[in-house]
Amino acid sequence: MKSLIVYSSRTGNTRAVAEAVQEVFPPACELVAVEEAPDPGSYDVIAIGYWVDKGGPDKKAAAFMESVKGKKVGLFGTLGAYPDSDHAHECRARALSMMAGNDVLGQFLCQGKVDPKVLEMMAKMASDQHPMTEERKARIEEAKKHPDKADFEAAKKAFAGMLESLALQGNG
Ligand SMILES: Cc1cc2nc3c(=O)[nH]c(=O)nc-3n(C[C@H](O)[C@H](O)[C@H](O)COP(=O)(O)O)c2cc1C
């Protein structure tokens, strides 16, 4: 079983989750940034990590995801919103829709701190679409603590489960 982990990360949150995920893969599993991603053709199992941009996987991750066909795939990602929010569910659905023609083993999402420059820019833009409500403030504050140790453990558990299900199918 040849495995590969490819992640896209602008500010390091998703990279950190990718490194945690690597811990549960066989030692030979390669971990590479999306900019250096190899041709996925020769791998059996591929974990793909993205950061959420405008409600879906970021462009670089999306381009890689669309190049993957006929594989066992596990998806992971980080976002500013709560992972159990409707927004997060929509992100997962969008990610899944990009993986048609693959066997998606599972998905993992957790919060990730939002780039302070982006927050500053959004605060400056008087926006009806993104008013600074108390709820939003609390969410941004919570995101500042993530990904944390519990997120890394949860990501490892999610991927360990996916790999175990493969082993049970006789692909391990
Ligand atoms: C340009 C931009 C757009 C973003 N769009 C969303 C979004 O639509 N929904 C969301 O929950 N978080 C959004 N975020 C937050 C990021 O997904 C989050 O901070 C993520 O953890 C960044 O990951 P990285 O450190 O691996 O780059 C956005 C961040 C940036 C910079």
Tab-separated table of C-alpha atoms in Angstrom, residues 8-167:
chain	number	residue	atom	x	y	z
A	8	SER	CA	-2.107	23.014	1.098
A	9	SER	CA	-1.423	25.566	3.804
A	10	ARG	CA	-1.047	29.325	3.625
A	11	THR	CA	-0.267	30.087	7.279
A	12	GLY	CA	0.702	26.684	8.727
A	13	ASN	CA	-2.508	25.399	10.369
A	14	THR	CA	-3.180	22.694	7.812
A	15	ARG	CA	0.504	21.775	7.629
A	16	ALA	CA	0.457	21.133	11.402
A	17	VAL	CA	-2.581	18.850	11.037
A	18	ALA	CA	-0.843	17.073	8.118
A	19	GLU	CA	2.152	16.378	10.360
A	20	ALA	CA	-0.125	14.859	13.008
A	21	VAL	CA	-1.856	12.721	10.366
A	22	GLN	CA	1.535	11.462	9.165
A	23	GLU	CA	2.132	9.914	12.591
A	24	VAL	CA	-0.506	7.242	11.986
A	25	PHE	CA	0.623	6.377	8.443
A	26	PRO	CA	3.328	3.786	7.738
A	27	PRO	CA	6.825	5.309	8.069
A	28	ALA	CA	7.361	5.207	4.282
A	29	CYS	CA	4.431	7.562	3.692
A	30	GLU	CA	5.553	10.804	2.066
A	31	LEU	CA	4.328	14.166	3.338
A	32	VAL	CA	4.490	16.924	0.735
A	33	ALA	CA	3.238	20.449	0.255
A	34	VAL	CA	0.799	20.760	-2.642
A	35	GLU	CA	3.298	22.917	-4.550
A	36	GLU	CA	5.636	19.881	-4.620
A	37	ALA	CA	2.958	17.218	-5.069
A	38	PRO	CA	4.020	14.250	-7.217
A	39	ASP	CA	1.809	12.610	-9.835
A	40	PRO	CA	-0.792	10.825	-7.674
A	41	GLY	CA	-1.038	7.945	-10.190
A	42	SER	CA	1.380	5.577	-8.463
A	43	TYR	CA	-0.166	5.812	-4.954
A	44	ASP	CA	-2.897	3.640	-3.458
A	45	VAL	CA	-3.968	5.818	-0.537
A	46	ILE	CA	-3.818	9.606	-0.514
A	47	ALA	CA	-4.600	11.972	2.347
A	48	ILE	CA	-5.352	15.475	1.089
A	49	GLY	CA	-5.378	18.541	3.302
A	50	TYR	CA	-6.870	21.925	2.425
A	51	TRP	CA	-7.660	25.213	4.111
A	52	VAL	CA	-11.111	26.607	3.594
A	53	ASP	CA	-11.290	29.595	1.262
A	54	LYS	CA	-14.719	31.054	0.490
A	55	GLY	CA	-16.587	28.019	1.682
A	56	GLY	CA	-14.544	25.266	0.038
A	57	PRO	CA	-11.100	23.789	-0.434
A	58	ASP	CA	-8.531	26.427	-1.431
A	59	LYS	CA	-7.559	26.659	-5.101
A	60	LYS	CA	-4.245	24.785	-4.888
A	61	ALA	CA	-5.782	21.886	-2.967
A	62	ALA	CA	-8.782	21.849	-5.317
A	63	ALA	CA	-6.528	21.598	-8.382
A	64	PHE	CA	-4.688	18.652	-6.839
A	65	MET	CA	-7.934	16.989	-5.726
A	66	GLU	CA	-9.247	17.133	-9.262
A	67	SER	CA	-6.120	15.366	-10.534
A	68	VAL	CA	-6.744	12.350	-8.260
A	69	LYS	CA	-8.788	9.518	-9.785
A	70	GLY	CA	-9.589	5.973	-8.685
A	71	LYS	CA	-7.855	6.220	-5.297
A	72	LYS	CA	-8.605	5.599	-1.650
A	73	VAL	CA	-8.716	9.122	-0.270
A	74	GLY	CA	-8.923	10.693	3.182
A	75	LEU	CA	-9.651	14.418	3.375
A	76	PHE	CA	-8.707	16.854	6.111
A	77	GLY	CA	-8.876	20.586	6.451
A	78	THR	CA	-8.881	23.634	8.688
A	79	LEU	CA	-11.268	26.559	8.721
A	80	GLY	CA	-12.189	29.596	10.768
A	81	ALA	CA	-15.748	28.394	11.409
A	82	TYR	CA	-16.762	25.759	13.949
A	83	PRO	CA	-16.356	22.255	12.532
A	84	ASP	CA	-19.931	21.331	13.494
A	85	SER	CA	-21.462	24.426	11.827
A	86	ASP	CA	-23.639	24.384	8.705
A	87	HIS	CA	-20.800	26.232	6.978
A	88	ALA	CA	-18.392	23.405	7.802
A	89	HIS	CA	-20.890	20.803	6.565
A	90	GLU	CA	-21.136	22.709	3.289
A	91	CYS	CA	-17.322	22.791	3.027
A	92	ARG	CA	-17.181	19.017	3.527
A	93	ALA	CA	-19.864	18.539	0.871
A	94	ARG	CA	-17.929	20.709	-1.582
A	95	ALA	CA	-14.713	18.815	-0.874
A	96	LEU	CA	-16.491	15.493	-1.364
A	97	SER	CA	-17.995	16.637	-4.666
A	98	MET	CA	-14.453	17.263	-5.963
A	99	MET	CA	-13.488	13.658	-5.311
A	100	ALA	CA	-15.908	11.923	-7.672
A	101	GLY	CA	-14.403	8.700	-9.030
A	102	ASN	CA	-12.481	8.015	-5.798
A	103	ASP	CA	-13.270	6.017	-2.693
A	104	VAL	CA	-13.433	8.643	0.069
A	105	LEU	CA	-12.651	6.911	3.361
A	106	GLY	CA	-13.494	9.853	5.605
A	107	GLN	CA	-13.126	13.548	6.307
A	108	PHE	CA	-11.696	15.545	9.181
A	109	LEU	CA	-12.102	19.286	9.785
A	110	CYS	CA	-10.996	21.481	12.670
A	111	GLN	CA	-10.722	25.193	13.332
A	112	GLY	CA	-7.560	27.090	12.448
A	113	LYS	CA	-6.582	30.593	13.473
A	114	VAL	CA	-7.344	33.186	10.812
A	115	ASP	CA	-4.486	35.301	9.477
A	116	PRO	CA	-4.585	38.526	11.576
A	117	LYS	CA	-3.995	40.610	8.414
A	118	VAL	CA	-7.130	39.147	6.869
A	119	LEU	CA	-9.113	39.797	10.049
A	120	GLU	CA	-7.891	43.393	10.082
A	121	MET	CA	-8.864	43.860	6.451
A	122	MET	CA	-12.318	42.398	7.051
A	123	ALA	CA	-12.827	44.619	10.093
A	124	LYS	CA	-12.030	47.671	7.950
A	125	MET	CA	-14.502	46.723	5.252
A	126	ALA	CA	-17.865	47.899	6.487
A	127	SER	CA	-19.748	44.811	5.491
A	128	ASP	CA	-23.396	43.802	5.738
A	129	GLN	CA	-22.354	40.329	4.793
A	130	HIS	CA	-19.858	39.952	7.646
A	131	PRO	CA	-21.043	42.170	10.521
A	132	MET	CA	-18.922	41.890	13.667
A	133	THR	CA	-21.444	40.228	15.946
A	134	GLU	CA	-20.677	38.847	19.417
A	135	GLU	CA	-21.063	35.338	18.020
A	136	ARG	CA	-18.528	36.046	15.304
A	137	LYS	CA	-16.082	37.625	17.739
A	138	ALA	CA	-16.286	34.533	19.975
A	139	ARG	CA	-15.705	32.250	16.987
A	140	ILE	CA	-12.630	34.195	15.882
A	141	GLU	CA	-11.264	34.111	19.451
A	142	GLU	CA	-11.850	30.357	19.643
A	143	ALA	CA	-10.153	29.845	16.267
A	144	LYS	CA	-7.022	31.543	17.648
A	145	LYS	CA	-6.463	28.493	19.866
A	146	HIS	CA	-6.529	26.007	16.958
A	147	PRO	CA	-5.382	23.656	15.766
A	148	ASP	CA	-4.552	22.434	19.273
A	149	LYS	CA	-3.440	19.170	20.845
A	150	ALA	CA	-6.995	17.818	20.942
A	151	ASP	CA	-7.382	18.585	17.203
A	152	PHE	CA	-4.151	16.716	16.414
A	153	GLU	CA	-5.315	13.726	18.447
A	154	ALA	CA	-8.744	13.799	16.777
A	155	ALA	CA	-7.118	13.974	13.320
A	156	LYS	CA	-4.867	11.019	14.175
A	157	LYS	CA	-7.848	9.044	15.428
A	158	ALA	CA	-9.863	9.799	12.300
A	159	PHE	CA	-7.060	8.674	9.989
A	160	ALA	CA	-6.149	5.646	12.114
A	161	GLY	CA	-9.795	4.575	11.708
A	162	MET	CA	-9.651	5.055	7.946
A	163	LEU	CA	-6.437	3.019	7.680
A	164	GLU	CA	-7.888	0.301	9.879
A	165	SER	CA	-10.964	0.033	7.672
A	166	LEU	CA	-8.630	-0.457	4.696
A	167	ALA	CA	-6.677	-3.151	6.503
